[in-house]
Short mmCIF file of C-alpha atoms in Angstrom, two decimals:
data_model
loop_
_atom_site.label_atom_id
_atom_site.label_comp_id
_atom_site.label_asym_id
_atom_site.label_seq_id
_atom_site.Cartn_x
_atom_site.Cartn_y
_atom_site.Cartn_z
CA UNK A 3 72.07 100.70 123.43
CA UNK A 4 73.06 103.04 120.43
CA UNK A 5 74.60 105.61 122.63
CA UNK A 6 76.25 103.29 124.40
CA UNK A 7 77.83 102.15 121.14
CA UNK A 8 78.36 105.49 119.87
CA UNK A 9 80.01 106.63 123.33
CA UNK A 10 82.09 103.73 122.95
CA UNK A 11 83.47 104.47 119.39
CA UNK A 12 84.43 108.10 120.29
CA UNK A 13 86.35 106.81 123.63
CA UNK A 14 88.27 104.27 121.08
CA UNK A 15 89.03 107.30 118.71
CA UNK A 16 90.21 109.17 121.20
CA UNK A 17 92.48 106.38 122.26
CA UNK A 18 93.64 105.18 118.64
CA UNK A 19 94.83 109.40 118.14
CA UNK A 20 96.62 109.67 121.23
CA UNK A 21 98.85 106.17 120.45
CA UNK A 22 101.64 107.94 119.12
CA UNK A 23 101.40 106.52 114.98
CA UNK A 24 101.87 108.89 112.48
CA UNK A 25 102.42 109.37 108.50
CA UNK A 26 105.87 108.30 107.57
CA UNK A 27 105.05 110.49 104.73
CA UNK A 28 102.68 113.44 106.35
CA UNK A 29 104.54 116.20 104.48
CA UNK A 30 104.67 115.17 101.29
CA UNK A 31 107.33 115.44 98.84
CA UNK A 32 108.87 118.46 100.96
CA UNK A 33 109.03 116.37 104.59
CA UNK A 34 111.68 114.77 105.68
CA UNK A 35 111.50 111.31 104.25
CA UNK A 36 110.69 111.81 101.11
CA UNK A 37 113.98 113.96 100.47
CA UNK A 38 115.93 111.59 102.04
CA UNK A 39 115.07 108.80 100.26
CA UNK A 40 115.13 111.09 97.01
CA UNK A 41 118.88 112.11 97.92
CA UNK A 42 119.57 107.84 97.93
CA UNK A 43 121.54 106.25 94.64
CA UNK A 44 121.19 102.51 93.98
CA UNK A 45 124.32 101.50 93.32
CA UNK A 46 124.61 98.33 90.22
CA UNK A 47 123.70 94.92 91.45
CA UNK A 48 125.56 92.42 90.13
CA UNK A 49 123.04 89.32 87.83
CA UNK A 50 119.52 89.38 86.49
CA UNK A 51 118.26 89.29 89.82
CA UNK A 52 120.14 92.58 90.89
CA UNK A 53 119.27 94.29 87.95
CA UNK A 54 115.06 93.58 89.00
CA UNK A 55 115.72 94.86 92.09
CA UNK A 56 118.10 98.13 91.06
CA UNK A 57 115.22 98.72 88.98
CA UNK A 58 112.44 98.86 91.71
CA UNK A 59 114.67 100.50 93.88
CA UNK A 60 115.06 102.88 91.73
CA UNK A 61 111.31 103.15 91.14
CA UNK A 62 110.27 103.47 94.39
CA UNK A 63 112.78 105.90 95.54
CA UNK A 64 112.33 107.86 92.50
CA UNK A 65 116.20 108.30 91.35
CA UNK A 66 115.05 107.98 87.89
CA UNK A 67 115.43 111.43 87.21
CA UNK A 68 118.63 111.42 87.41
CA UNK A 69 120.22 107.96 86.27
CA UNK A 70 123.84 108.83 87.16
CA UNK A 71 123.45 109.14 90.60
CA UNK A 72 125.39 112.76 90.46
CA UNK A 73 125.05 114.95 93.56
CA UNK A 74 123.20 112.02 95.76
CA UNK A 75 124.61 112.26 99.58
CA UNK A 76 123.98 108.38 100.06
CA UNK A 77 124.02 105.44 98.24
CA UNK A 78 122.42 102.48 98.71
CA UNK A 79 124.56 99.05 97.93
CA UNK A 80 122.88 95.76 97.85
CA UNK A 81 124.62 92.31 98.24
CA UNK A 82 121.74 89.66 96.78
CA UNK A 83 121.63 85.64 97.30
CA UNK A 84 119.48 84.17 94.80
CA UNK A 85 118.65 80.44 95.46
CA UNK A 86 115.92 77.51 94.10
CA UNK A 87 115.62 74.44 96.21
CA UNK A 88 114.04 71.51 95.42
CA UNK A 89 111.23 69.71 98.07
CA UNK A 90 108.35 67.97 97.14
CA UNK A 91 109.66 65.04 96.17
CA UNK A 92 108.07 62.31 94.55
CA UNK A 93 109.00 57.94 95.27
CA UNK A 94 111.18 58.01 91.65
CA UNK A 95 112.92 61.25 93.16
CA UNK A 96 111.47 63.97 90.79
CA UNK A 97 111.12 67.62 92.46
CA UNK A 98 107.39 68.60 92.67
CA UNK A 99 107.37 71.46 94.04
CA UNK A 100 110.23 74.31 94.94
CA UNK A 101 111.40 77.57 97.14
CA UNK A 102 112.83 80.27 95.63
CA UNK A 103 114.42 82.71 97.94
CA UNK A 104 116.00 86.10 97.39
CA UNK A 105 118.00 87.57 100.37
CA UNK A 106 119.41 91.48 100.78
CA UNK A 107 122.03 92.69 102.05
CA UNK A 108 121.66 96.37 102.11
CA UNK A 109 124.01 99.10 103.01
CA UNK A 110 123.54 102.89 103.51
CA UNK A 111 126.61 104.66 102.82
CA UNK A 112 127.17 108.43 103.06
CA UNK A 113 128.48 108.94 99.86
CA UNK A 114 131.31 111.62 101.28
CA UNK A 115 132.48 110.06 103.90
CA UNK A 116 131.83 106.19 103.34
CA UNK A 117 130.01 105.92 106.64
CA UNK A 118 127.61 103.08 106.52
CA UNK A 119 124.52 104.47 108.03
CA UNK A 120 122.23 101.41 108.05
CA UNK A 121 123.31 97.48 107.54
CA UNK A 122 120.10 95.36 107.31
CA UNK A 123 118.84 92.74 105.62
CA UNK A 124 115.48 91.86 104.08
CA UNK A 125 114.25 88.61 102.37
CA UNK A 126 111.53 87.13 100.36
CA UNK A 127 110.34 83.59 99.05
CA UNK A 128 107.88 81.86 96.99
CA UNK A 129 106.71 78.54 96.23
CA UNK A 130 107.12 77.32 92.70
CA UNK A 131 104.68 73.97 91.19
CA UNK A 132 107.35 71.74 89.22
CA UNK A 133 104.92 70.48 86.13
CA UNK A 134 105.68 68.31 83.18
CA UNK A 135 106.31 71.32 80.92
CA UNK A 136 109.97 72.33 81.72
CA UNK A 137 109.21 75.69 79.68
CA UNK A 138 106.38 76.19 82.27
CA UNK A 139 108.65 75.57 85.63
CA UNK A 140 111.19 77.98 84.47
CA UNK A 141 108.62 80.78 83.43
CA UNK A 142 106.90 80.22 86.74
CA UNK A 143 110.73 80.61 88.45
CA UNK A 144 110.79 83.81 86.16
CA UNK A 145 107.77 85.04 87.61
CA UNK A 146 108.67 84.24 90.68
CA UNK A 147 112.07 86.10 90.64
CA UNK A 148 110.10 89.12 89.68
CA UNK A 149 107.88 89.38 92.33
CA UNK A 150 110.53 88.50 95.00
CA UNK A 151 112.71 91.81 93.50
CA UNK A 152 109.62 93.64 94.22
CA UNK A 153 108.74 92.49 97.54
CA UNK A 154 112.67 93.02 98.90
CA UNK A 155 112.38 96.56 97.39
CA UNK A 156 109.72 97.22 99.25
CA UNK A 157 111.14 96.13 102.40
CA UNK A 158 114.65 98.14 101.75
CA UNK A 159 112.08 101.05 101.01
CA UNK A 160 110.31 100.89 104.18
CA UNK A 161 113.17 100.33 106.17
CA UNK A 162 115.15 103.31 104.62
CA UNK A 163 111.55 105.57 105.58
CA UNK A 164 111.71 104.62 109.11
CA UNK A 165 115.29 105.17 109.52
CA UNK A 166 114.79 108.74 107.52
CA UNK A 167 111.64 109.15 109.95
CA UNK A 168 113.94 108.09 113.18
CA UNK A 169 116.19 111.08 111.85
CA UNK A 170 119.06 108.73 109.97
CA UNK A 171 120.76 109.65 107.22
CA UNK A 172 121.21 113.63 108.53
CA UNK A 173 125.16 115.14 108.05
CA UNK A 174 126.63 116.88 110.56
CA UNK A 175 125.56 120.06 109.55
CA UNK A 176 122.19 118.82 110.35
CA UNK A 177 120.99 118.34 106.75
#
């Protein structure tokens, strides 16, 4: 019975290797990705929200270095929608309970030419418990909005690897 198992694991190894997934990031800092990504400037998002998600942009796709954005081939510009609605609802009509949802609208522009490489989108929402304490319901909103930045810069992120990965974002001269 244990070889049988054992037989059975290696055939599943075997088949798991051969299904054509790889590291987005299998050469480090020096593959292709990674210097893609690291050649992207985050353009200014307009309101508090755009300014949480410039940041973690920025972040992830470590532009920090250099803050002006000087030299970078592409740029990244992001259109955000911001928006709180109200739906538990109690019988004297007082919100319980609320969605907050941030949507992106994210460009990749060569920087040169003003191509846009990549239009997608990318979205995010969380619930939000309406209490008594109206300090409380807007630091929960707060929180809320941060983690929301965070999750849509990690789905820009991932979609600007794959496209990198696909072979996006290469010039002409085959940069």
């Amino acid at each position: 019975m244990r070889a049988l198992f054992v037989s059975l694991l290696v055939v599943a190894s075997l088949a798991v290797g051969g299904c054509g997934l790889r590291p987005l990031y299998a050469s480090g800092g020096k593959g292709a990705v990674a210097q893609m990504l690291a050649d992207v400037d985050v353009a200014p998002i307009e309101g508090h929200s755009g300014w949480l998600v410039r940041n973690a942009l920025r972040d992830r796709l470590k532009a920090s270095q250099d803050r002006d954005g000087a030299g970078r081939r592409l740029r990244l510009d992001v259109r955000l929608e911001d928006s709180i609605t109200g739906f538990g609802v109690r019988s004297d009509d007082a919100v319980t309970r609320e969605r907050r949802t941030l949507r992106a609208r994210y460009q990749l522009v060569d920087a040169a030419t003003g191509e846009v490489l990549l239009d997608a989108t990318a979205a995010q929402d969380a619930g939000i418990d309406v209490v008594g304490s109206e300090y409380a319901t807007i630091a929960a909103e707060s929180t809320a909005l941060e983690r929301l930045a965070s999750g849509v810069a990690d789905q820009i992120v991932a979609r600007l690897a794959v496209f990198a990965d696909r072979g996006g974002g290469r010039t002409a001269e085959g940069q």
